mmCIF file with all atom_site columns, N, CA and C in Angstrom:
data_model
loop_
_atom_site.group_PDB
_atom_site.id
_atom_site.type_symbol
_atom_site.label_atom_id
_atom_site.label_alt_id
_atom_site.label_comp_id
_atom_site.label_asym_id
_atom_site.label_entity_id
_atom_site.label_seq_id
_atom_site.pdbx_PDB_ins_code
_atom_site.Cartn_x
_atom_site.Cartn_y
_atom_site.Cartn_z
_atom_site.occupancy
_atom_site.B_iso_or_equiv
_atom_site.pdbx_formal_charge
_atom_site.auth_seq_id
_atom_site.auth_comp_id
_atom_site.auth_asym_id
_atom_site.auth_atom_id
_atom_site.pdbx_PDB_model_num
ATOM 1   N N  . MET A 1 1  ? -14.168 1.166   16.883  1.00 58.00 ? 1  MET A N  1
ATOM 2   C CA . MET A 1 1  ? -14.440 1.961   15.709  1.00 58.00 ? 1  MET A CA 1
ATOM 3   C C  . MET A 1 1  ? -13.312 1.747   14.697  1.00 58.00 ? 1  MET A C  1
ATOM 4   N N  . THR A 1 2  ? -13.663 1.347   13.496  1.00 68.00 ? 2  THR A N  1
ATOM 5   C CA . THR A 1 2  ? -12.651 1.096   12.484  1.00 68.00 ? 2  THR A CA 1
ATOM 6   C C  . THR A 1 2  ? -12.377 2.358   11.674  1.00 68.00 ? 2  THR A C  1
ATOM 7   N N  . THR A 1 3  ? -11.180 2.415   11.137  1.00 67.00 ? 3  THR A N  1
ATOM 8   C CA . THR A 1 3  ? -10.786 3.564   10.331  1.00 67.00 ? 3  THR A CA 1
ATOM 9   C C  . THR A 1 3  ? -11.263 3.361   8.905   1.00 67.00 ? 3  THR A C  1
ATOM 10  N N  . LYS A 1 4  ? -11.765 4.415   8.297   1.00 81.00 ? 4  LYS A N  1
ATOM 11  C CA . LYS A 1 4  ? -12.288 4.327   6.942   1.00 81.00 ? 4  LYS A CA 1
ATOM 12  C C  . LYS A 1 4  ? -11.233 4.757   5.928   1.00 81.00 ? 4  LYS A C  1
ATOM 13  N N  . TYR A 1 5  ? -11.154 4.006   4.852   1.00 84.00 ? 5  TYR A N  1
ATOM 14  C CA . TYR A 1 5  ? -10.267 4.338   3.753   1.00 84.00 ? 5  TYR A CA 1
ATOM 15  C C  . TYR A 1 5  ? -11.106 4.844   2.590   1.00 84.00 ? 5  TYR A C  1
ATOM 16  N N  . GLY A 1 6  ? -10.563 5.784   1.831   1.00 86.00 ? 6  GLY A N  1
ATOM 17  C CA . GLY A 1 6  ? -11.281 6.330   0.695   1.00 86.00 ? 6  GLY A CA 1
ATOM 18  C C  . GLY A 1 6  ? -11.253 5.394   -0.502  1.00 86.00 ? 6  GLY A C  1
ATOM 19  N N  . LYS A 1 7  ? -12.085 5.682   -1.493  1.00 88.00 ? 7  LYS A N  1
ATOM 20  C CA . LYS A 1 7  ? -12.175 4.856   -2.692  1.00 88.00 ? 7  LYS A CA 1
ATOM 21  C C  . LYS A 1 7  ? -10.861 4.854   -3.469  1.00 88.00 ? 7  LYS A C  1
ATOM 22  N N  . LYS A 1 8  ? -10.198 5.998   -3.519  1.00 89.00 ? 8  LYS A N  1
ATOM 23  C CA . LYS A 1 8  ? -8.922  6.101   -4.233  1.00 89.00 ? 8  LYS A CA 1
ATOM 24  C C  . LYS A 1 8  ? -7.874  5.193   -3.586  1.00 89.00 ? 8  LYS A C  1
ATOM 25  N N  . ALA A 1 9  ? -7.875  5.105   -2.269  1.00 89.00 ? 9  ALA A N  1
ATOM 26  C CA . ALA A 1 9  ? -6.941  4.234   -1.565  1.00 89.00 ? 9  ALA A CA 1
ATOM 27  C C  . ALA A 1 9  ? -7.195  2.776   -1.935  1.00 89.00 ? 9  ALA A C  1
ATOM 28  N N  . GLN A 1 10 ? -8.459  2.408   -2.020  1.00 90.00 ? 10 GLN A N  1
ATOM 29  C CA . GLN A 1 10 ? -8.827  1.043   -2.382  1.00 90.00 ? 10 GLN A CA 1
ATOM 30  C C  . GLN A 1 10 ? -8.350  0.717   -3.798  1.00 90.00 ? 10 GLN A C  1
ATOM 31  N N  . GLU A 1 11 ? -8.482  1.677   -4.715  1.00 91.00 ? 11 GLU A N  1
ATOM 32  C CA . GLU A 1 11 ? -8.046  1.461   -6.089  1.00 91.00 ? 11 GLU A CA 1
ATOM 33  C C  . GLU A 1 11 ? -6.528  1.297   -6.167  1.00 91.00 ? 11 GLU A C  1
ATOM 34  N N  . GLU A 1 12 ? -5.788  2.125   -5.435  1.00 91.00 ? 12 GLU A N  1
ATOM 35  C CA . GLU A 1 12 ? -4.324  2.050   -5.461  1.00 91.00 ? 12 GLU A CA 1
ATOM 36  C C  . GLU A 1 12 ? -3.833  0.720   -4.901  1.00 91.00 ? 12 GLU A C  1
ATOM 37  N N  . VAL A 1 13 ? -4.430  0.263   -3.809  1.00 92.00 ? 13 VAL A N  1
ATOM 38  C CA . VAL A 1 13 ? -4.035  -1.016  -3.221  1.00 92.00 ? 13 VAL A CA 1
ATOM 39  C C  . VAL A 1 13 ? -4.373  -2.148  -4.188  1.00 92.00 ? 13 VAL A C  1
ATOM 40  N N  . GLY A 1 14 ? -5.515  -2.056  -4.846  1.00 93.00 ? 14 GLY A N  1
ATOM 41  C CA . GLY A 1 14 ? -5.896  -3.061  -5.831  1.00 93.00 ? 14 GLY A CA 1
ATOM 42  C C  . GLY A 1 14 ? -4.903  -3.144  -6.980  1.00 93.00 ? 14 GLY A C  1
ATOM 43  N N  . LYS A 1 15 ? -4.463  -1.974  -7.458  1.00 94.00 ? 15 LYS A N  1
ATOM 44  C CA . LYS A 1 15 ? -3.468  -1.935  -8.538  1.00 94.00 ? 15 LYS A CA 1
ATOM 45  C C  . LYS A 1 15 ? -2.156  -2.562  -8.081  1.00 94.00 ? 15 LYS A C  1
ATOM 46  N N  . ALA A 1 16 ? -1.726  -2.222  -6.864  1.00 94.00 ? 16 ALA A N  1
ATOM 47  C CA . ALA A 1 16 ? -0.465  -2.742  -6.341  1.00 94.00 ? 16 ALA A CA 1
ATOM 48  C C  . ALA A 1 16 ? -0.525  -4.256  -6.184  1.00 94.00 ? 16 ALA A C  1
ATOM 49  N N  . LEU A 1 17 ? -1.649  -4.770  -5.699  1.00 93.00 ? 17 LEU A N  1
ATOM 50  C CA . LEU A 1 17 ? -1.785  -6.223  -5.540  1.00 93.00 ? 17 LEU A CA 1
ATOM 51  C C  . LEU A 1 17 ? -1.799  -6.921  -6.897  1.00 93.00 ? 17 LEU A C  1
ATOM 52  N N  . HIS A 1 18 ? -2.427  -6.307  -7.882  1.00 95.00 ? 18 HIS A N  1
ATOM 53  C CA . HIS A 1 18 ? -2.460  -6.872  -9.228  1.00 95.00 ? 18 HIS A CA 1
ATOM 54  C C  . HIS A 1 18 ? -1.045  -6.944  -9.806  1.00 95.00 ? 18 HIS A C  1
ATOM 55  N N  . GLU A 1 19 ? -0.280  -5.858  -9.637  1.00 94.00 ? 19 GLU A N  1
ATOM 56  C CA . GLU A 1 19 ? 1.088   -5.833  -10.139 1.00 94.00 ? 19 GLU A CA 1
ATOM 57  C C  . GLU A 1 19 ? 1.961   -6.853  -9.410  1.00 94.00 ? 19 GLU A C  1
ATOM 58  N N  . GLU A 1 20 ? 1.749   -6.991  -8.101  1.00 94.00 ? 20 GLU A N  1
ATOM 59  C CA . GLU A 1 20 ? 2.529   -7.963  -7.327  1.00 94.00 ? 20 GLU A CA 1
ATOM 60  C C  . GLU A 1 20 ? 2.234   -9.381  -7.794  1.00 94.00 ? 20 GLU A C  1
ATOM 61  N N  . LYS A 1 21 ? 0.991   -9.643  -8.090  1.00 94.00 ? 21 LYS A N  1
ATOM 62  C CA . LYS A 1 21 ? 0.579   -10.976 -8.536  1.00 94.00 ? 21 LYS A CA 1
ATOM 63  C C  . LYS A 1 21 ? 1.246   -11.346 -9.864  1.00 94.00 ? 21 LYS A C  1
ATOM 64  N N  . HIS A 1 22 ? 1.449   -10.344 -10.719 1.00 95.00 ? 22 HIS A N  1
ATOM 65  C CA . HIS A 1 22 ? 2.055   -10.585 -12.027 1.00 95.00 ? 22 HIS A CA 1
ATOM 66  C C  . HIS A 1 22 ? 3.557   -10.269 -12.043 1.00 95.00 ? 22 HIS A C  1
ATOM 67  N N  . HIS A 1 23 ? 4.155   -10.139 -10.844 1.00 93.00 ? 23 HIS A N  1
ATOM 68  C CA . HIS A 1 23 ? 5.598   -9.913  -10.682 1.00 93.00 ? 23 HIS A CA 1
ATOM 69  C C  . HIS A 1 23 ? 6.074   -8.656  -11.405 1.00 93.00 ? 23 HIS A C  1
ATOM 70  N N  . GLU A 1 24 ? 5.272   -7.595  -11.356 1.00 93.00 ? 24 GLU A N  1
ATOM 71  C CA . GLU A 1 24 ? 5.611   -6.336  -12.010 1.00 93.00 ? 24 GLU A CA 1
ATOM 72  C C  . GLU A 1 24 ? 5.894   -5.218  -11.005 1.00 93.00 ? 24 GLU A C  1
ATOM 73  N N  . LEU A 1 25 ? 5.540   -5.418  -9.736  1.00 93.00 ? 25 LEU A N  1
ATOM 74  C CA . LEU A 1 25 ? 5.681   -4.375  -8.726  1.00 93.00 ? 25 LEU A CA 1
ATOM 75  C C  . LEU A 1 25 ? 7.108   -4.365  -8.199  1.00 93.00 ? 25 LEU A C  1
ATOM 76  N N  . LYS A 1 26 ? 7.724   -3.186  -8.226  1.00 92.00 ? 26 LYS A N  1
ATOM 77  C CA . LYS A 1 26 ? 9.105   -3.040  -7.768  1.00 92.00 ? 26 LYS A CA 1
ATOM 78  C C  . LYS A 1 26 ? 9.127   -2.204  -6.494  1.00 92.00 ? 26 LYS A C  1
ATOM 79  N N  . SER A 1 27 ? 10.098  -2.494  -5.632  1.00 90.00 ? 27 SER A N  1
ATOM 80  C CA . SER A 1 27 ? 10.242  -1.718  -4.412  1.00 90.00 ? 27 SER A CA 1
ATOM 81  C C  . SER A 1 27 ? 10.994  -0.427  -4.701  1.00 90.00 ? 27 SER A C  1
ATOM 82  N N  . GLY A 1 28 ? 11.154  0.394   -3.686  1.00 86.00 ? 28 GLY A N  1
ATOM 83  C CA . GLY A 1 28 ? 11.720  1.729   -3.820  1.00 86.00 ? 28 GLY A CA 1
ATOM 84  C C  . GLY A 1 28 ? 13.082  1.833   -4.470  1.00 86.00 ? 28 GLY A C  1
ATOM 85  N N  . LYS A 1 29 ? 14.106  2.120   -3.698  1.00 87.00 ? 29 LYS A N  1
ATOM 86  C CA . LYS A 1 29 ? 15.432  2.400   -4.227  1.00 87.00 ? 29 LYS A CA 1
ATOM 87  C C  . LYS A 1 29 ? 16.079  1.193   -4.886  1.00 87.00 ? 29 LYS A C  1
ATOM 88  N N  . SER A 1 30 ? 15.945  0.024   -4.282  1.00 91.00 ? 30 SER A N  1
ATOM 89  C CA . SER A 1 30 ? 16.630  -1.154  -4.803  1.00 91.00 ? 30 SER A CA 1
ATOM 90  C C  . SER A 1 30 ? 16.043  -1.623  -6.127  1.00 91.00 ? 30 SER A C  1
ATOM 91  N N  . GLY A 1 31 ? 14.746  -1.423  -6.312  1.00 92.00 ? 31 GLY A N  1
ATOM 92  C CA . GLY A 1 31 ? 14.094  -1.833  -7.546  1.00 92.00 ? 31 GLY A CA 1
ATOM 93  C C  . GLY A 1 31 ? 13.853  -3.321  -7.636  1.00 92.00 ? 31 GLY A C  1
ATOM 94  N N  . LYS A 1 32 ? 13.966  -4.029  -6.506  1.00 93.00 ? 32 LYS A N  1
ATOM 95  C CA . LYS A 1 32 ? 13.718  -5.473  -6.500  1.00 93.00 ? 32 LYS A CA 1
ATOM 96  C C  . LYS A 1 32 ? 12.224  -5.746  -6.617  1.00 93.00 ? 32 LYS A C  1
ATOM 97  N N  . THR A 1 33 ? 11.900  -6.909  -7.150  1.00 94.00 ? 33 THR A N  1
ATOM 98  C CA . THR A 1 33 ? 10.500  -7.297  -7.295  1.00 94.00 ? 33 THR A CA 1
ATOM 99  C C  . THR A 1 33 ? 9.905   -7.608  -5.928  1.00 94.00 ? 33 THR A C  1
ATOM 100 N N  . VAL A 1 34 ? 8.721   -7.099  -5.683  1.00 92.00 ? 34 VAL A N  1
ATOM 101 C CA . VAL A 1 34 ? 8.021   -7.319  -4.416  1.00 92.00 ? 34 VAL A CA 1
ATOM 102 C C  . VAL A 1 34 ? 7.405   -8.710  -4.430  1.00 92.00 ? 34 VAL A C  1
ATOM 103 N N  . THR A 1 35 ? 7.601   -9.461  -3.335  1.00 91.00 ? 35 THR A N  1
ATOM 104 C CA . THR A 1 35 ? 7.047   -10.817 -3.258  1.00 91.00 ? 35 THR A CA 1
ATOM 105 C C  . THR A 1 35 ? 6.013   -10.960 -2.147  1.00 91.00 ? 35 THR A C  1
ATOM 106 N N  . SER A 1 36 ? 5.909   -9.977  -1.270  1.00 92.00 ? 36 SER A N  1
ATOM 107 C CA . SER A 1 36 ? 5.013   -10.058 -0.126  1.00 92.00 ? 36 SER A CA 1
ATOM 108 C C  . SER A 1 36 ? 3.728   -9.269  -0.382  1.00 92.00 ? 36 SER A C  1
ATOM 109 N N  . ARG A 1 37 ? 2.579   -9.872  -0.043  1.00 93.00 ? 37 ARG A N  1
ATOM 110 C CA . ARG A 1 37 ? 1.300   -9.173  -0.178  1.00 93.00 ? 37 ARG A CA 1
ATOM 111 C C  . ARG A 1 37 ? 1.253   -7.970  0.767   1.00 93.00 ? 37 ARG A C  1
ATOM 112 N N  . LYS A 1 38 ? 1.787   -8.126  1.971   1.00 93.00 ? 38 LYS A N  1
ATOM 113 C CA . LYS A 1 38 ? 1.789   -7.027  2.937   1.00 93.00 ? 38 LYS A CA 1
ATOM 114 C C  . LYS A 1 38 ? 2.585   -5.844  2.401   1.00 93.00 ? 38 LYS A C  1
ATOM 115 N N  . GLN A 1 39 ? 3.723   -6.138  1.757   1.00 93.00 ? 39 GLN A N  1
ATOM 116 C CA . GLN A 1 39 ? 4.542   -5.069  1.201   1.00 93.00 ? 39 GLN A CA 1
ATOM 117 C C  . GLN A 1 39 ? 3.812   -4.383  0.056   1.00 93.00 ? 39 GLN A C  1
ATOM 118 N N  . ALA A 1 40 ? 3.092   -5.166  -0.757  1.00 93.00 ? 40 ALA A N  1
ATOM 119 C CA . ALA A 1 40 ? 2.330   -4.598  -1.868  1.00 93.00 ? 40 ALA A CA 1
ATOM 120 C C  . ALA A 1 40 ? 1.240   -3.664  -1.347  1.00 93.00 ? 40 ALA A C  1
ATOM 121 N N  . ILE A 1 41 ? 0.558   -4.060  -0.282  1.00 90.00 ? 41 ILE A N  1
ATOM 122 C CA . ILE A 1 41 ? -0.484  -3.225  0.312   1.00 90.00 ? 41 ILE A CA 1
ATOM 123 C C  . ILE A 1 41 ? 0.126   -1.932  0.845   1.00 90.00 ? 41 ILE A C  1
ATOM 124 N N  . ALA A 1 42 ? 1.277   -2.031  1.494   1.00 90.00 ? 42 ALA A N  1
ATOM 125 C CA . ALA A 1 42 ? 1.950   -0.849  2.029   1.00 90.00 ? 42 ALA A CA 1
ATOM 126 C C  . ALA A 1 42 ? 2.342   0.114   0.914   1.00 90.00 ? 42 ALA A C  1
ATOM 127 N N  . ILE A 1 43 ? 2.806   -0.415  -0.208  1.00 90.00 ? 43 ILE A N  1
ATOM 128 C CA . ILE A 1 43 ? 3.177   0.427   -1.340  1.00 90.00 ? 43 ILE A CA 1
ATOM 129 C C  . ILE A 1 43 ? 1.942   1.121   -1.910  1.00 90.00 ? 43 ILE A C  1
ATOM 130 N N  . GLY A 1 44 ? 0.830   0.388   -2.034  1.00 91.00 ? 44 GLY A N  1
ATOM 131 C CA . GLY A 1 44 ? -0.416  0.963   -2.534  1.00 91.00 ? 44 GLY A CA 1
ATOM 132 C C  . GLY A 1 44 ? -0.931  2.080   -1.642  1.00 91.00 ? 44 GLY A C  1
ATOM 133 N N  . LEU A 1 45 ? -0.876  1.877   -0.322  1.00 88.00 ? 45 LEU A N  1
ATOM 134 C CA . LEU A 1 45 ? -1.328  2.910   0.611   1.00 88.00 ? 45 LEU A CA 1
ATOM 135 C C  . LEU A 1 45 ? -0.418  4.128   0.566   1.00 88.00 ? 45 LEU A C  1
ATOM 136 N N  . SER A 1 46 ? 0.875   3.887   0.405   1.00 88.00 ? 46 SER A N  1
ATOM 137 C CA . SER A 1 46 ? 1.825   4.991   0.317   1.00 88.00 ? 46 SER A CA 1
ATOM 138 C C  . SER A 1 46 ? 1.549   5.849   -0.919  1.00 88.00 ? 46 SER A C  1
ATOM 139 N N  . LYS A 1 47 ? 1.288   5.201   -2.044  1.00 89.00 ? 47 LYS A N  1
ATOM 140 C CA . LYS A 1 47 ? 0.974   5.932   -3.275  1.00 89.00 ? 47 LYS A CA 1
ATOM 141 C C  . LYS A 1 47 ? -0.318  6.726   -3.109  1.00 89.00 ? 47 LYS A C  1
ATOM 142 N N  . ALA A 1 48 ? -1.303  6.130   -2.447  1.00 88.00 ? 48 ALA A N  1
ATOM 143 C CA . ALA A 1 48 ? -2.575  6.811   -2.223  1.00 88.00 ? 48 ALA A CA 1
ATOM 144 C C  . ALA A 1 48 ? -2.380  8.039   -1.334  1.00 88.00 ? 48 ALA A C  1
ATOM 145 N N  . ARG A 1 49 ? -1.531  7.918   -0.301  1.00 88.00 ? 49 ARG A N  1
ATOM 146 C CA . ARG A 1 49 ? -1.245  9.065   0.574   1.00 88.00 ? 49 ARG A CA 1
ATOM 147 C C  . ARG A 1 49 ? -0.645  10.211  -0.220  1.00 88.00 ? 49 ARG A C  1
ATOM 148 N N  . LYS A 1 50 ? 0.299   9.882   -1.110  1.00 88.00 ? 50 LYS A N  1
ATOM 149 C CA . LYS A 1 50 ? 0.967   10.917  -1.898  1.00 88.00 ? 50 LYS A CA 1
ATOM 150 C C  . LYS A 1 50 ? -0.010  11.628  -2.821  1.00 88.00 ? 50 LYS A C  1
ATOM 151 N N  . GLU A 1 51 ? -1.056  10.929  -3.269  1.00 87.00 ? 51 GLU A N  1
ATOM 152 C CA . GLU A 1 51 ? -2.050  11.519  -4.155  1.00 87.00 ? 51 GLU A CA 1
ATOM 153 C C  . GLU A 1 51 ? -3.162  12.233  -3.386  1.00 87.00 ? 51 GLU A C  1
ATOM 154 N N  . GLY A 1 52 ? -3.073  12.225  -2.065  1.00 87.00 ? 52 GLY A N  1
ATOM 155 C CA . GLY A 1 52 ? -4.033  12.961  -1.257  1.00 87.00 ? 52 GLY A CA 1
ATOM 156 C C  . GLY A 1 52 ? -5.316  12.208  -0.963  1.00 87.00 ? 52 GLY A C  1
ATOM 157 N N  . ALA A 1 53 ? -5.287  10.882  -1.073  1.00 85.00 ? 53 ALA A N  1
ATOM 158 C CA . ALA A 1 53 ? -6.477  10.088  -0.789  1.00 85.00 ? 53 ALA A CA 1
ATOM 159 C C  . ALA A 1 53 ? -6.726  10.034  0.716   1.00 85.00 ? 53 ALA A C  1
ATOM 160 N N  . LYS A 1 54 ? -7.930  9.625   1.087   1.00 84.00 ? 54 LYS A N  1
ATOM 161 C CA . LYS A 1 54 ? -8.289  9.515   2.492   1.00 84.00 ? 54 LYS A CA 1
ATOM 162 C C  . LYS A 1 54 ? -7.708  8.214   3.041   1.00 84.00 ? 54 LYS A C  1
ATOM 163 N N  . VAL A 1 55 ? -6.529  8.344   3.656   1.00 85.00 ? 55 VAL A N  1
ATOM 164 C CA . VAL A 1 55 ? -5.822  7.197   4.228   1.00 85.00 ? 55 VAL A CA 1
ATOM 165 C C  . VAL A 1 55 ? -5.319  7.613   5.601   1.00 85.00 ? 55 VAL A C  1
ATOM 166 N N  . PRO A 1 56 ? -5.531  6.798   6.618   1.00 79.00 ? 56 PRO A N  1
ATOM 167 C CA . PRO A 1 56 ? -5.020  7.147   7.945   1.00 79.00 ? 56 PRO A CA 1
ATOM 168 C C  . PRO A 1 56 ? -3.493  7.238   7.920   1.00 79.00 ? 56 PRO A C  1
ATOM 169 N N  . SER A 1 57 ? -2.932  8.061   8.796   1.00 78.00 ? 57 SER A N  1
ATOM 170 C CA . SER A 1 57 ? -1.486  8.192   8.859   1.00 78.00 ? 57 SER A CA 1
ATOM 171 C C  . SER A 1 57 ? -0.875  6.917   9.403   1.00 78.00 ? 57 SER A C  1
ATOM 172 N N  . LYS A 1 58 ? 0.434   6.760   9.136   1.00 76.00 ? 58 LYS A N  1
ATOM 173 C CA . LYS A 1 58 ? 1.135   5.574   9.603   1.00 76.00 ? 58 LYS A CA 1
ATOM 174 C C  . LYS A 1 58 ? 1.164   5.564   11.128  1.00 76.00 ? 58 LYS A C  1
ATOM 175 N N  . ARG A 1 59 ? 1.155   4.354   11.715  1.00 73.00 ? 59 ARG A N  1
ATOM 176 C CA . ARG A 1 59 ? 1.291   4.240   13.149  1.00 73.00 ? 59 ARG A CA 1
ATOM 177 C C  . ARG A 1 59 ? 2.756   4.370   13.515  1.00 73.00 ? 59 ARG A C  1
ATOM 178 N N  . ASN A 1 60 ? 3.045   4.947   14.647  1.00 68.00 ? 60 ASN A N  1
ATOM 179 C CA . ASN A 1 60 ? 4.425   5.092   15.099  1.00 68.00 ? 60 ASN A CA 1
ATOM 180 C C  . ASN A 1 60 ? 4.997   3.727   15.447  1.00 68.00 ? 60 ASN A C  1
ATOM 181 N N  . ALA A 1 61 ? 6.277   3.534   15.192  1.00 65.00 ? 61 ALA A N  1
ATOM 182 C CA . ALA A 1 61 ? 6.932   2.275   15.492  1.00 65.00 ? 61 ALA A CA 1
ATOM 183 C C  . ALA A 1 61 ? 7.019   2.055   17.005  1.00 65.00 ? 61 ALA A C  1
ATOM 184 N N  . THR A 1 62 ? 7.225   3.128   17.733  1.00 67.00 ? 62 THR A N  1
ATOM 185 C CA . THR A 1 62 ? 7.318   3.023   19.186  1.00 67.00 ? 62 THR A CA 1
ATOM 186 C C  . THR A 1 62 ? 6.071   3.603   19.807  1.00 67.00 ? 62 THR A C  1
ATOM 187 N N  . ARG A 1 63 ? 5.214   2.750   20.291  1.00 61.00 ? 63 ARG A N  1
ATOM 188 C CA . ARG A 1 63 ? 3.998   3.203   20.963  1.00 61.00 ? 63 ARG A CA 1
ATOM 189 C C  . ARG A 1 63 ? 4.143   2.952   22.445  1.00 61.00 ? 63 ARG A C  1
ATOM 190 N N  . HIS A 1 64 ? 3.681   3.895   23.268  1.00 60.00 ? 64 HIS A N  1
ATOM 191 C CA . HIS A 1 64 ? 3.791   3.754   24.722  1.00 60.00 ? 64 HIS A CA 1
ATOM 192 C C  . HIS A 1 64 ? 2.478   3.412   25.316  1.00 60.00 ? 64 HIS A C  1
#
């Protein structure tokens, strides 16, 4: 069973990927330009979570 993402989450990830493609997306504290597509997707999902979109919670780094 796959996890469903909301429409708002899809829009945020799309915006982040567009900005990354045009070298406009900046990372958090350092403010460096994002060069990785995976990082751009993570930033888009994070923004969607903050706005209350339907996005699954992050997976724990340590899984047993």
